[in-house]
Coordinates of C-alpha atoms and ligand atoms in Angstrom, one line a residue:
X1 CA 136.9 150.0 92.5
X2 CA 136.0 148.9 89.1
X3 CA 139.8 148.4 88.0
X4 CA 140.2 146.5 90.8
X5 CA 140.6 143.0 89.0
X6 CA 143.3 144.3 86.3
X7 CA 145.3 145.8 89.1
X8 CA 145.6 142.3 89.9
X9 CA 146.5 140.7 86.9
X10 CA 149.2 137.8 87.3
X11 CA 152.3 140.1 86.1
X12 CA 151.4 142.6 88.6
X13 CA 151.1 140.2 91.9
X14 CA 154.7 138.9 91.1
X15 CA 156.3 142.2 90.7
X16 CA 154.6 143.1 94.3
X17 CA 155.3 140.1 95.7
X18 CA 158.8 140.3 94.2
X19 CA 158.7 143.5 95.8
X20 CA 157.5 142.8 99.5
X21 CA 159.9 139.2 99.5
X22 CA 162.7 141.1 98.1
X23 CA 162.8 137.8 95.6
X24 CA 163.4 135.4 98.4
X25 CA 161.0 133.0 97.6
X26 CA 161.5 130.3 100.5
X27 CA 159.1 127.6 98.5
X28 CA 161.9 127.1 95.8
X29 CA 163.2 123.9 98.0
X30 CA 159.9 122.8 98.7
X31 CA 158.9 121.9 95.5
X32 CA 160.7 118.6 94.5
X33 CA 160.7 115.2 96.7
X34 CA 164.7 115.2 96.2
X35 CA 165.2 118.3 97.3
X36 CA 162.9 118.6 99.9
X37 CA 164.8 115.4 101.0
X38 CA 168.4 117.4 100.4
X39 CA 167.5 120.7 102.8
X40 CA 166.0 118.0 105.9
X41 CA 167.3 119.7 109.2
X42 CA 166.3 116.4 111.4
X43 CA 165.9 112.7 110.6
X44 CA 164.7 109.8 113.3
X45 CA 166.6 107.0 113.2
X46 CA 165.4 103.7 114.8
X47 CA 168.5 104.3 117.2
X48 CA 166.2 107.5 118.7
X49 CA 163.9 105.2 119.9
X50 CA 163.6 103.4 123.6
X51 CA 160.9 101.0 123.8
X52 CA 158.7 101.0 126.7
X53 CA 156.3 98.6 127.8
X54 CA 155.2 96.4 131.0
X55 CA 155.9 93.5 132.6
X56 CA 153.3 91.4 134.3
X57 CA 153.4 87.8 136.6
X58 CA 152.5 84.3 135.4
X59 CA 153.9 83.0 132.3
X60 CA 152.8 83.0 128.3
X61 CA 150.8 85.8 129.1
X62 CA 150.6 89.0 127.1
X63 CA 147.2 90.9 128.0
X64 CA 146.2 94.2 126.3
X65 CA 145.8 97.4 128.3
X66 CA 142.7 98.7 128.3
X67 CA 143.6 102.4 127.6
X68 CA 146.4 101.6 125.8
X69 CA 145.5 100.2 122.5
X70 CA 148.0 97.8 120.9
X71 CA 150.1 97.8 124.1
X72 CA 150.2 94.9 126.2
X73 CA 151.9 93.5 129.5
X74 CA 154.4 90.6 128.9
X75 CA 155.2 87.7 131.6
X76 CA 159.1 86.8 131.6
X77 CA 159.1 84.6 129.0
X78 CA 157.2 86.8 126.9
X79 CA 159.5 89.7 127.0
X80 CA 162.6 88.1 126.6
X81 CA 161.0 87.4 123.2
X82 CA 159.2 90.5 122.6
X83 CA 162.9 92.0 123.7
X84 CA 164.7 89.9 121.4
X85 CA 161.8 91.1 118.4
X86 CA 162.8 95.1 119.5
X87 CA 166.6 94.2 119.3
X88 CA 165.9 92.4 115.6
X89 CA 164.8 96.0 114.4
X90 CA 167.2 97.7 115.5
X91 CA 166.1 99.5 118.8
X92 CA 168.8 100.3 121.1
X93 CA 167.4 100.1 124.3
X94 CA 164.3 99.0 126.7
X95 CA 162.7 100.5 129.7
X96 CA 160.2 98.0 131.1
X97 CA 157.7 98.6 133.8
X98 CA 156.6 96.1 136.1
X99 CA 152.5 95.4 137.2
X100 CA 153.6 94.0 140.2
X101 CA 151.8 91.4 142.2
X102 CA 149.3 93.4 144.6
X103 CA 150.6 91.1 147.7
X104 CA 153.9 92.5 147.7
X105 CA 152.8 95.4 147.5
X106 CA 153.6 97.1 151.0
X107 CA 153.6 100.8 152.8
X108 CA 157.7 101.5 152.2
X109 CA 157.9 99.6 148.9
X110 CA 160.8 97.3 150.2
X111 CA 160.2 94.5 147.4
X112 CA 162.2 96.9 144.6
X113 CA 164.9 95.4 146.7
X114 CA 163.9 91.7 146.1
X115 CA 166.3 90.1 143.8
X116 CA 163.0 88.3 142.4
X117 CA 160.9 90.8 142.1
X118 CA 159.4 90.9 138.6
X119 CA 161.5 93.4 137.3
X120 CA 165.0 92.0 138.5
X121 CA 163.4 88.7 137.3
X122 CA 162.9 90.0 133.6
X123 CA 166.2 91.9 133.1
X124 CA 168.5 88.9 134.3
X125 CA 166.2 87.1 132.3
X126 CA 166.4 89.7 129.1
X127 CA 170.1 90.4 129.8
X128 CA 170.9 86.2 129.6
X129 CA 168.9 85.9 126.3
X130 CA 169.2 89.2 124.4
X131 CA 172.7 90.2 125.8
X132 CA 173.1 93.1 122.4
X133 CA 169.7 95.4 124.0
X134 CA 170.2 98.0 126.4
X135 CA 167.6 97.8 129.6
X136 CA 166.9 101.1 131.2
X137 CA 165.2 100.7 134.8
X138 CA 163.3 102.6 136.8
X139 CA 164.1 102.8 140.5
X140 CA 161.0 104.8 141.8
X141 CA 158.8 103.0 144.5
X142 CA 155.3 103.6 142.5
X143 CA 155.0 99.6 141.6
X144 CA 155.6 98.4 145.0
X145 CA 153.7 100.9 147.5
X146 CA 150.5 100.5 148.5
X147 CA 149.5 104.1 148.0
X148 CA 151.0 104.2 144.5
X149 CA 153.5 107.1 145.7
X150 CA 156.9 107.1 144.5
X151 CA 158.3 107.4 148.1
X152 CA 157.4 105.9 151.8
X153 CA 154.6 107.7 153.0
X154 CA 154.1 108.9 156.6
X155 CA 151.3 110.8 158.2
X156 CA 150.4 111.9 154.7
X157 CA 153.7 113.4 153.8
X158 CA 156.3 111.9 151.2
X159 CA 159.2 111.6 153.4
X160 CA 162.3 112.4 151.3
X161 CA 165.4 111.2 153.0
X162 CA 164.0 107.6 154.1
X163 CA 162.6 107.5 150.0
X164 CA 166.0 108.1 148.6
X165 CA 167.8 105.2 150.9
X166 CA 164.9 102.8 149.4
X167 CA 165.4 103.9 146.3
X168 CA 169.6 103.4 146.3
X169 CA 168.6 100.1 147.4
X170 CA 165.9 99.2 144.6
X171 CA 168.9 101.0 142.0
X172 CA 171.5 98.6 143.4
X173 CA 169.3 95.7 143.2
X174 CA 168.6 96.4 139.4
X175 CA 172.2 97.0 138.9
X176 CA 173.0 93.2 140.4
X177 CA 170.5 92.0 138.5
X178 CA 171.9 93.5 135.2
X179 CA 170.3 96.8 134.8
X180 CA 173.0 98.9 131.9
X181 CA 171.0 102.4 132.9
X182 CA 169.4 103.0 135.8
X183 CA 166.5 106.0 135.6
X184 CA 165.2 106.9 138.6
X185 CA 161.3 108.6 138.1
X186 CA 160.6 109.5 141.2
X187 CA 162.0 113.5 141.8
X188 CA 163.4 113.4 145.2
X189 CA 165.8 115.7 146.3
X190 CA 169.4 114.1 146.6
X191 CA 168.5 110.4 144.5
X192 CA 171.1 110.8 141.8
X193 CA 173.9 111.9 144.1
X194 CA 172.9 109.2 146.5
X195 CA 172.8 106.2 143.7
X196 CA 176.0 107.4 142.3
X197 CA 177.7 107.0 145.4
X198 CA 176.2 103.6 146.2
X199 CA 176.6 102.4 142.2
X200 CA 180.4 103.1 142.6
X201 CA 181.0 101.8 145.6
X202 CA 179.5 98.6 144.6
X203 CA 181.4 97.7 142.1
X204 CA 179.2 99.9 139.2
X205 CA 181.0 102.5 138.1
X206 CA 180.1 102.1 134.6
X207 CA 176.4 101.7 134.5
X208 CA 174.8 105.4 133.8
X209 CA 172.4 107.3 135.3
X210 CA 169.4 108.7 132.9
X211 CA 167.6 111.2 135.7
X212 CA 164.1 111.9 134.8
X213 CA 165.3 115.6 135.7
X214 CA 162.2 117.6 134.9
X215 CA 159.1 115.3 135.8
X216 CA 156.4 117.0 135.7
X217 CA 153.0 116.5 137.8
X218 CA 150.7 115.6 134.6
X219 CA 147.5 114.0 134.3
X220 CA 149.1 112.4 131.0
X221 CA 150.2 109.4 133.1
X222 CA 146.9 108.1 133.7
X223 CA 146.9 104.9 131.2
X224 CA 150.3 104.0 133.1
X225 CA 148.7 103.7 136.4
X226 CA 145.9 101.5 134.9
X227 CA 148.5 99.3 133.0
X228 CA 150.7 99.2 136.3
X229 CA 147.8 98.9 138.7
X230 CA 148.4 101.8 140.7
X231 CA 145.0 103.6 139.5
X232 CA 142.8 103.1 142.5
X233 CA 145.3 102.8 145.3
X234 CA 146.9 106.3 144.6
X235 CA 146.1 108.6 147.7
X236 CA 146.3 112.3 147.0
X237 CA 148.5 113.4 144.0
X238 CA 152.5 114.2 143.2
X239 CA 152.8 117.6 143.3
X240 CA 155.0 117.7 146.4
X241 CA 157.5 115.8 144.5
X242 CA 157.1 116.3 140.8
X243 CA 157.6 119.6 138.7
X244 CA 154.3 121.5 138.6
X245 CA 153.1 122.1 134.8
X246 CA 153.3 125.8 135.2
X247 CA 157.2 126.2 135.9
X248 CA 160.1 125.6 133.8
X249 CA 162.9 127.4 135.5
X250 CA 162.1 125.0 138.5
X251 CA 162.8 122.4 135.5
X252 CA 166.2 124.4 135.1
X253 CA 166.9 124.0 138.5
X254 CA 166.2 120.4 138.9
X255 CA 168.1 119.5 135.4
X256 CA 171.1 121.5 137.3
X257 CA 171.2 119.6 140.5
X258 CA 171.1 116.5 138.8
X259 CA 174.0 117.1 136.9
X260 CA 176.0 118.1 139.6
X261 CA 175.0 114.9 141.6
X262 CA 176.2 113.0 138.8
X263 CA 173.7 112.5 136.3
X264 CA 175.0 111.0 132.8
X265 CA 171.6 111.8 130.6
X266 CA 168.6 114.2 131.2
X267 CA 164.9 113.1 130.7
X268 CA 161.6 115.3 130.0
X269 CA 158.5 113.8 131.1
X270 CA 155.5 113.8 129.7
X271 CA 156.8 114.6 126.2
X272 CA 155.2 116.8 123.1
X273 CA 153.2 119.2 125.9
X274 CA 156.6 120.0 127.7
X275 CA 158.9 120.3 124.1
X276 CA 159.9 123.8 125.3
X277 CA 161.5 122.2 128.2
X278 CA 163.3 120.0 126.0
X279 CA 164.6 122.6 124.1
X280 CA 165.7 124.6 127.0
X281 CA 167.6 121.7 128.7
X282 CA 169.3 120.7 125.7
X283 CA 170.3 124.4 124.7
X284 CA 171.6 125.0 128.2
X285 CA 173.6 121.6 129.4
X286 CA 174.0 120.1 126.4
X287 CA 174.1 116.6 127.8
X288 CA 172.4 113.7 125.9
X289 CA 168.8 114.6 126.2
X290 CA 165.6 112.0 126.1
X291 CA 162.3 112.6 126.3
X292 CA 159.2 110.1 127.5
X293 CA 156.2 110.2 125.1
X294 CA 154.1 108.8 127.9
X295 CA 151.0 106.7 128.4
X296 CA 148.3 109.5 127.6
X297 CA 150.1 111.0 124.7
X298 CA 150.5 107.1 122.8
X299 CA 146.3 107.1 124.1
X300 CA 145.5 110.4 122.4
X301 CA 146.8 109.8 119.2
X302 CA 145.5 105.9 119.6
X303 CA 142.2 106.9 120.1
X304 CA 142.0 110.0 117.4
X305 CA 143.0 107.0 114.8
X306 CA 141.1 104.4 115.9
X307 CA 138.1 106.7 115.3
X308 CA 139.3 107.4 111.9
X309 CA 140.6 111.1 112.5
X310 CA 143.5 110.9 112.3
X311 CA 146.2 109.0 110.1
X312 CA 147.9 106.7 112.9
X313 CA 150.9 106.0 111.1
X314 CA 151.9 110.0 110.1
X315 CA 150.7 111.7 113.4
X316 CA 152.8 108.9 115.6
X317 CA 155.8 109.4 113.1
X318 CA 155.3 113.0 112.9
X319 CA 155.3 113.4 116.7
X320 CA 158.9 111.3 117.2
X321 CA 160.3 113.7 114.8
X322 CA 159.0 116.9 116.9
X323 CA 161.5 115.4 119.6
X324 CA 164.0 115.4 117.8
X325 CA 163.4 118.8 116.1
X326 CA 163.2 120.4 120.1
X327 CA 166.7 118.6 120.2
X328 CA 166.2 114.7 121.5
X329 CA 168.7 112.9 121.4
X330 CA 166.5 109.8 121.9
X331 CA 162.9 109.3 123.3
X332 CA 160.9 106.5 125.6
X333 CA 158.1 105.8 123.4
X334 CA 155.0 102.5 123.7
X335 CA 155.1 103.1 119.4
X336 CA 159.1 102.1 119.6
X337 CA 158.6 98.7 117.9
X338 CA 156.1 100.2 115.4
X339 CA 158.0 103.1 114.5
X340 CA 161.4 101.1 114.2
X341 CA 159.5 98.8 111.8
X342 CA 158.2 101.9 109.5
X343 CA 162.0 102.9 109.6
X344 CA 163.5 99.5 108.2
Ligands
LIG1 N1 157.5 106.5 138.8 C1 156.2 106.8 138.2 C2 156.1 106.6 136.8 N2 156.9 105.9 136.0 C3 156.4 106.0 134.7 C4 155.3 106.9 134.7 C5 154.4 107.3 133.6 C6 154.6 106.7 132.3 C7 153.5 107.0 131.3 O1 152.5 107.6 131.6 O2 153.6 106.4 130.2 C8 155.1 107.3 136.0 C9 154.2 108.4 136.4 C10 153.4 108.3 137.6 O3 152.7 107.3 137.8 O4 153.4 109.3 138.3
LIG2 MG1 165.7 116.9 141.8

């Protein structure tokens, strides 16, 4: 015991070391900025990153949301600019979500159909100005119910069948009004078959279908429902429609079907909890893969750096890589216009 420090002299440490790593010391391409920079495996690029945001009524408006820090709802006018500012940097495409005016809301969601309902209104509006930006829309009924579900409700059950025929409709209006991807949210069985059908008979064989494949039933969507006014109305919860947190192989499954009804690109929702899924999906189909950093993930990390905790700008940069690392090919994140302007 008295030796003890001379048997671990300097000399001696390497040689065991040496011995024990067989030499292969893996912190040799860690040490310089260049090289570190040589060996990178992944690299976001600000054509990753799909800007999502919401839409609101009235006009000059942009008001904040309240769990949402630094994200706001836009009138028309508003995002046509704020679109034409996310095409500027770079971004590729948008996914807006609408806050749509409480009186339209109704029990079968029939105003997705509405020609000039507010989403319809912003993309032809976004499509005439800012013709270069993608816009992604979502076809789920969650905006325009009055029970916040994503499909009709009857005698407390989401009917599936009567859902999906709403929901081709609400697709095809988006596509006539200018939609390039449309992205249905809402997990009922047969959707993507049934808009794929209705999109080419209509004349819209070209527009793409991103399928939120593997939606899962997360309390992570909370600031959403705030910031689309769904909070208080929502009866019940999702989880006879959307993937339950415990299961991937039911992810699997749904990712499957999808593809075999048509779907052009697979989406994981929420995001950095679910990367695994990400991973898996990408490894098995190998179809372009997204993933949707949603409204409580962009609120955890808001909140940690508003308090000082954390470093805003690294943690938010740092997670869109982790995407990408689990094999993203792109991801639906609120920090799209900050992260694109860290990039330039
Ligand atoms: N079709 C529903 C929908 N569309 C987008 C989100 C969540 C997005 C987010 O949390 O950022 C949800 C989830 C939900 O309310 O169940
Ligand atoms: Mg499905």
């Amino acid at each position: 015991m008295k030796d003890r420090p001379s048997q671990f002299s300097s000399a001696s440490a390497s040689a065991h070391i040496d011995e024990v790593t067989g030499g292969r010391r893996l912190r040799r391409l860690r040490r310089t900025d260049w090289s570190r920079r040589l060996v990178l495996e992944n690299e976001l690029s600000v054509n990753d990153l799909i800007w999502t945001f919401f839409l609101t009524t009235g006009t000059g408006v942009a008001e904040p949301v309240e769990a949402m820090p630094g994200v706001e709802r836009y009138s028309v006018d508003m995002a046509v600019r704020m679109a034409e500012k996310a095409a500027k940097l770079g971004i590729p495409a948008i996914a807006p979500f609408p806050r749509e005016d409480p009186e339209k809301k109704t029990e079968d969601g029939s105003y997705i159909t509405d020609p000039d309902n507010l989403i319809n209104r912003a993309v032809r509006a976004i499509k005439k100005e800012v013709p270069e930006i993608g816009i992604i829309t979502d076809a789920a009924l969650d905006p325009f119910t009055t029970h916040g579900h994503d499909g009709i409700l009857r005698n407390g059950e989401i009917v599936n069948d009567e859902s999906v025929e709403m929901i081709v409709r609400g697709a095809l209006s988006q596509a006539e009004a200018g939609a390039d991807v449309i992205a249905p949210s809402d997990m009922m069985d047969g959707r993507i078959g049934a808009i794929r059908k209705a999109l080419d008979e209509n004349g819209f064989n070209h527009i793409p279908i991103m399928s939120y494949a593997a939606k899962f039933a997360s309390a992570f969507y909370g600031p959403y429902r705030d910031a689309i006014g769904t909070l208080g109305l929502l009866k019940g919860d999702k989880k006879t429609y959307y993937v339950d947190p415990a299961n991937s192989e039911d992810a699997v499954r749904e990712a499957e079907q999808d593809i075999a009804e048509g779907a052009d690109m697979l989406m994981v929702k929420p995001g950095l909890p679910y990367l695994d899924i990400v991973y898996r999906l990408k490894e098995t189909f190998r179809l372009p893969t997204f993933a949707y950093q949603v409204s409580g993930e962009y609120a955890m990390i808001k909140a940690a750096a508003l308090n000082g905790w954390i470093d805003e700008e690294k943690v938010m940069m740092e997670s869109l890589l982790a995407f990408k690392r689990a094999g993203c090919d792109g991801i639906l994140t609120y920090f799209a216009l900050d992260a694109a302007q860290r990039l330039k």
